[in-house]
Short mmCIF file of C-alpha atoms in Angstrom, two decimals:
data_model
loop_
_atom_site.label_atom_id
_atom_site.label_comp_id
_atom_site.label_asym_id
_atom_site.label_seq_id
_atom_site.Cartn_x
_atom_site.Cartn_y
_atom_site.Cartn_z
CA UNK V 1 105.55 103.06 77.86
CA UNK V 2 106.16 99.51 79.06
CA UNK V 3 104.53 98.80 82.40
CA UNK V 4 105.42 95.60 84.22
CA UNK V 5 102.47 93.23 84.36
CA UNK V 6 100.89 92.51 87.74
CA UNK V 7 98.98 89.23 88.11
CA UNK V 8 96.93 89.45 91.30
CA UNK V 9 94.82 86.71 92.88
CA UNK V 10 91.80 87.54 95.03
CA UNK V 11 90.98 84.34 96.92
CA UNK V 12 87.88 85.98 98.45
CA UNK V 13 86.22 83.89 101.22
CA UNK V 14 87.93 80.67 100.14
CA UNK V 15 90.67 78.51 101.66
CA UNK V 16 91.17 76.94 105.07
CA UNK V 17 94.72 76.92 106.44
CA UNK V 18 95.88 73.64 104.91
CA UNK V 19 94.53 74.54 101.45
CA UNK V 20 95.89 78.09 101.60
CA UNK V 21 99.31 76.96 102.69
CA UNK V 22 99.46 74.36 99.93
CA UNK V 23 98.41 76.86 97.25
CA UNK V 24 100.95 79.39 98.53
CA UNK V 25 103.71 76.77 98.46
CA UNK V 26 102.84 75.68 94.91
CA UNK V 27 102.93 79.28 93.62
CA UNK V 28 106.13 80.04 95.50
CA UNK V 29 107.82 77.02 93.92
CA UNK V 30 106.72 78.05 90.42
CA UNK V 31 107.81 81.65 90.89
CA UNK V 32 111.20 80.66 92.28
CA UNK V 33 111.85 78.41 89.30
CA UNK V 34 111.18 81.30 86.91
CA UNK V 35 114.65 82.71 86.20
CA UNK V 36 113.60 86.29 85.36
CA UNK V 37 109.86 86.73 85.75
CA UNK V 38 108.39 89.23 83.28
CA UNK V 39 105.55 89.95 85.72
CA UNK V 40 104.88 90.67 89.39
CA UNK V 41 102.58 88.35 91.31
CA UNK V 42 100.29 89.20 94.22
CA UNK V 43 98.03 86.87 96.22
CA UNK V 44 95.30 88.07 98.61
CA UNK V 45 94.05 85.27 100.91
CA UNK V 46 91.37 85.62 103.60
CA UNK V 47 92.59 87.31 106.80
CA UNK V 48 92.66 83.98 108.64
CA UNK V 49 95.21 82.54 106.20
CA UNK V 50 97.54 85.52 105.86
CA UNK V 51 100.18 84.24 108.31
CA UNK V 52 100.22 80.75 106.81
CA UNK V 53 100.51 82.07 103.27
CA UNK V 54 103.12 84.61 104.27
CA UNK V 55 105.27 81.74 105.57
CA UNK V 56 104.65 79.73 102.40
CA UNK V 57 105.69 82.63 100.16
CA UNK V 58 108.81 83.54 102.16
CA UNK V 59 111.71 84.61 99.95
CA UNK V 60 109.78 83.74 96.79
CA UNK V 61 109.27 87.32 95.54
CA UNK V 62 105.48 86.93 95.42
CA UNK V 63 103.64 89.83 97.11
CA UNK V 64 101.07 89.26 99.84
CA UNK V 65 97.91 91.34 100.19
CA UNK V 66 94.80 91.74 102.29
CA UNK V 67 91.31 91.92 100.81
CA UNK V 68 90.24 95.05 102.70
CA UNK V 69 91.24 97.28 105.60
CA UNK V 70 89.79 99.89 107.97
CA UNK V 71 90.92 103.49 107.78
CA UNK V 72 91.79 103.66 111.49
CA UNK V 73 95.00 102.33 113.01
CA UNK V 74 93.21 100.72 115.99
CA UNK V 75 90.16 101.11 118.19
CA UNK V 76 86.60 99.90 118.74
CA UNK V 77 85.94 98.49 115.28
CA UNK V 78 84.81 94.90 115.84
CA UNK V 79 85.60 92.59 112.96
CA UNK V 80 87.82 95.08 111.13
CA UNK V 81 91.55 94.94 110.27
CA UNK V 82 93.76 97.99 110.13
CA UNK V 83 96.55 98.68 107.61
CA UNK V 84 99.03 98.49 110.51
CA UNK V 85 97.84 94.93 111.26
CA UNK V 86 98.19 93.96 107.58
CA UNK V 87 101.71 95.35 107.54
CA UNK V 88 102.46 93.52 110.82
CA UNK V 89 101.49 90.14 109.36
CA UNK V 90 103.72 90.71 106.31
CA UNK V 91 101.38 92.24 103.73
CA UNK V 92 102.71 94.36 100.88
CA UNK V 93 99.34 95.38 99.45
CA UNK V 94 95.58 95.56 99.98
CA UNK V 95 92.54 95.36 97.69
CA UNK V 96 90.08 98.23 98.24
CA UNK V 97 86.67 99.06 96.85
CA UNK V 98 85.94 95.68 95.34
CA UNK V 99 82.39 95.58 93.99
CA UNK V 100 81.48 92.97 96.56
CA UNK V 101 82.45 95.45 99.27
CA UNK V 102 80.69 98.32 97.52
CA UNK V 103 77.50 96.29 97.03
CA UNK V 104 77.37 93.94 100.06
CA UNK V 105 78.67 96.46 102.58
CA UNK V 106 77.50 99.73 101.06
CA UNK V 107 81.03 101.11 100.69
CA UNK V 108 81.27 104.44 98.90
CA UNK V 109 84.16 105.82 96.88
CA UNK V 110 84.69 108.38 99.67
CA UNK V 111 85.27 105.52 102.11
CA UNK V 112 87.56 103.73 99.69
CA UNK V 113 89.57 106.92 99.41
CA UNK V 114 89.86 107.18 103.19
CA UNK V 115 90.99 103.56 103.43
CA UNK V 116 93.54 104.08 100.63
CA UNK V 117 94.98 107.11 102.43
CA UNK V 118 95.46 105.03 105.57
CA UNK V 119 96.98 102.15 103.59
CA UNK V 120 99.41 104.45 101.80
CA UNK V 121 100.51 105.84 105.15
CA UNK V 122 101.65 102.32 106.12
CA UNK V 123 103.43 101.80 102.81
CA UNK V 124 100.89 99.38 101.37
CA UNK V 125 100.22 99.15 97.64
CA UNK V 126 96.52 99.76 97.09
CA UNK V 127 94.62 97.90 94.39
CA UNK V 128 91.56 100.13 93.95
CA UNK V 129 88.65 98.44 92.16
CA UNK V 130 86.11 100.17 89.91
CA UNK V 131 83.36 98.84 87.66
CA UNK V 132 79.78 99.16 86.53
CA UNK V 133 76.77 96.92 87.13
CA UNK V 134 74.90 95.26 84.26
CA UNK V 135 72.02 97.74 84.65
CA UNK V 136 74.42 100.66 84.42
CA UNK V 137 76.06 99.13 81.38
CA UNK V 138 72.72 98.56 79.65
CA UNK V 139 71.83 102.20 80.37
CA UNK V 140 75.02 103.39 78.68
CA UNK V 141 76.49 104.66 81.94
CA UNK V 142 79.71 102.64 82.03
CA UNK V 143 82.14 105.52 81.50
CA UNK V 144 80.31 107.98 83.76
CA UNK V 145 80.11 105.43 86.60
CA UNK V 146 83.71 104.26 86.25
CA UNK V 147 85.03 107.80 85.84
CA UNK V 148 83.31 108.96 89.01
CA UNK V 149 84.65 105.97 90.96
CA UNK V 150 88.20 106.65 89.78
CA UNK V 151 88.08 110.34 90.59
CA UNK V 152 86.40 109.89 93.99
CA UNK V 153 88.40 106.85 95.16
CA UNK V 154 91.92 108.12 94.50
CA UNK V 155 93.63 110.04 97.34
CA UNK V 156 95.72 113.06 96.36
CA UNK V 157 98.94 111.27 97.36
CA UNK V 158 98.23 108.38 94.97
CA UNK V 159 100.99 107.61 92.49
CA UNK V 160 102.06 104.86 90.17
CA UNK V 161 104.30 103.61 93.00
CA UNK V 162 101.56 103.09 95.57
CA UNK V 163 98.40 102.54 93.54
CA UNK V 164 97.01 100.13 90.99
CA UNK V 165 93.52 100.44 89.44
CA UNK V 166 91.52 97.28 88.71
CA UNK V 167 88.62 97.53 86.29
CA UNK V 168 86.10 94.82 87.09
CA UNK V 169 82.73 95.07 85.39
CA UNK V 170 80.38 93.80 88.13
CA UNK V 171 78.36 91.71 85.66
CA UNK V 172 81.49 89.77 84.66
CA UNK V 173 82.68 88.76 88.15
CA UNK V 174 82.24 85.05 88.70
CA UNK V 175 79.62 84.80 85.97
CA UNK V 176 81.74 83.44 83.13
CA UNK V 177 80.86 86.54 81.10
CA UNK V 178 83.79 88.58 79.87
CA UNK V 179 83.70 92.10 78.47
CA UNK V 180 84.56 92.24 74.78
CA UNK V 181 88.13 93.11 73.86
CA UNK V 182 86.86 96.39 72.38
CA UNK V 183 85.00 97.27 75.58
CA UNK V 184 87.99 96.50 77.78
CA UNK V 185 90.30 98.57 75.56
CA UNK V 186 87.90 101.52 75.59
CA UNK V 187 87.33 101.52 79.34
CA UNK V 188 91.01 101.06 80.21
CA UNK V 189 92.01 103.95 77.92
CA UNK V 190 89.27 106.05 79.52
CA UNK V 191 90.50 105.17 83.03
CA UNK V 192 94.01 106.26 82.09
CA UNK V 193 92.65 109.61 80.89
CA UNK V 194 90.77 110.03 84.18
CA UNK V 195 93.93 109.24 86.15
CA UNK V 196 95.71 111.95 84.19
CA UNK V 197 93.06 114.48 85.19
CA UNK V 198 93.49 113.62 88.88
CA UNK V 199 97.21 112.80 89.18
CA UNK V 200 98.89 114.16 86.07
CA UNK V 201 100.31 112.72 82.91
CA UNK V 202 103.38 110.99 84.38
CA UNK V 203 101.41 109.00 86.95
CA UNK V 204 98.76 108.19 84.32
CA UNK V 205 101.40 106.78 81.97
CA UNK V 206 103.09 104.70 84.70
CA UNK V 207 100.09 103.49 86.71
CA UNK V 208 99.07 99.90 86.14
CA UNK V 209 95.42 99.17 85.26
CA UNK V 210 94.33 95.57 85.74
CA UNK V 211 91.35 93.84 84.20
CA UNK V 212 89.20 91.52 86.30
CA UNK V 213 86.05 89.55 85.60
CA UNK V 214 86.16 85.86 84.71
CA UNK V 215 89.81 85.98 83.61
CA UNK V 216 91.07 82.46 82.84
CA UNK V 217 93.89 80.79 80.91
CA UNK V 218 91.79 80.64 77.73
CA UNK V 219 91.21 84.42 77.50
CA UNK V 220 94.23 85.85 79.34
CA UNK V 221 96.55 86.17 76.33
CA UNK V 222 94.11 88.31 74.36
CA UNK V 223 93.15 90.53 77.32
CA UNK V 224 96.71 91.05 78.58
CA UNK V 225 97.97 91.95 75.10
CA UNK V 226 95.83 95.13 75.05
CA UNK V 227 97.78 98.38 75.27
CA UNK V 228 96.24 99.73 78.47
CA UNK V 229 95.80 96.39 80.26
CA UNK V 230 98.72 95.94 82.66
CA UNK V 231 97.71 92.72 84.35
CA UNK V 232 94.76 90.93 85.83
CA UNK V 233 92.86 90.67 89.10
CA UNK V 234 91.84 87.03 89.09
CA UNK V 235 89.13 85.46 91.22
CA UNK V 236 88.18 81.80 90.84
CA UNK V 237 91.11 80.87 88.62
CA UNK V 238 93.55 82.09 91.26
CA UNK V 239 92.48 79.21 93.54
CA UNK V 240 94.21 76.68 91.26
CA UNK V 241 97.95 77.14 90.95
CA UNK V 242 98.08 75.69 87.40
CA UNK V 243 95.37 78.03 86.12
CA UNK V 244 96.78 81.08 87.89
CA UNK V 245 100.27 80.36 86.63
CA UNK V 246 98.98 79.81 83.08
CA UNK V 247 97.35 83.27 83.19
CA UNK V 248 100.62 84.81 84.42
CA UNK V 249 102.63 83.08 81.67
CA UNK V 250 100.12 83.74 78.86
CA UNK V 251 102.25 86.54 77.40
CA UNK V 252 105.42 84.47 77.09
#
């Protein structure tokens, strides 16, 4: 089955308004010039830049996403952003369960699932991240860790229409290390089999699984050509329009 590639950029805690607006405008211009893009594109700026980037992307076809959300619609949750607020500012999607949230903020798969349920309710596409640490990898626990995260993070109402899985080995994020092609192929195929257990064969066949972890123009073609890799969740390289665009166009 042919699944449409999704090239997603996680800007993390980078970009003041002027920089974010400029990057958004550059990507919008490139995407508009593409007659019939063979891929979808998503950018996820910091909360403070969402409005500026939303304006820059207007009518370009590029999707806008938040980097996290709370599971409540509103209330006494200082510093948090609800799915309703993301929708209100023009977001189409949200990243959930990124390893930096799981590690730095102690987020569990149960919490990710709760957040995803709330995001789905507002019509947001959820990009649910899973991945093992270097210690878990060295201990031979990659598949058991990733499998548990997939099963425990996916709400029952998840489908290929409202959910994307991103496999990001923690040890490869921002380190320059990249999982071997064989490892990526094995884990992505395993993730698809776990999705089938939870959501059935049709959703498993249609759901996009992205790879993340030091993706750059020099390795994108090889990674994105793998059967069960349906796009990329890009960190550092998404902060430069030329690099991000080169990754998106690597299959052409």
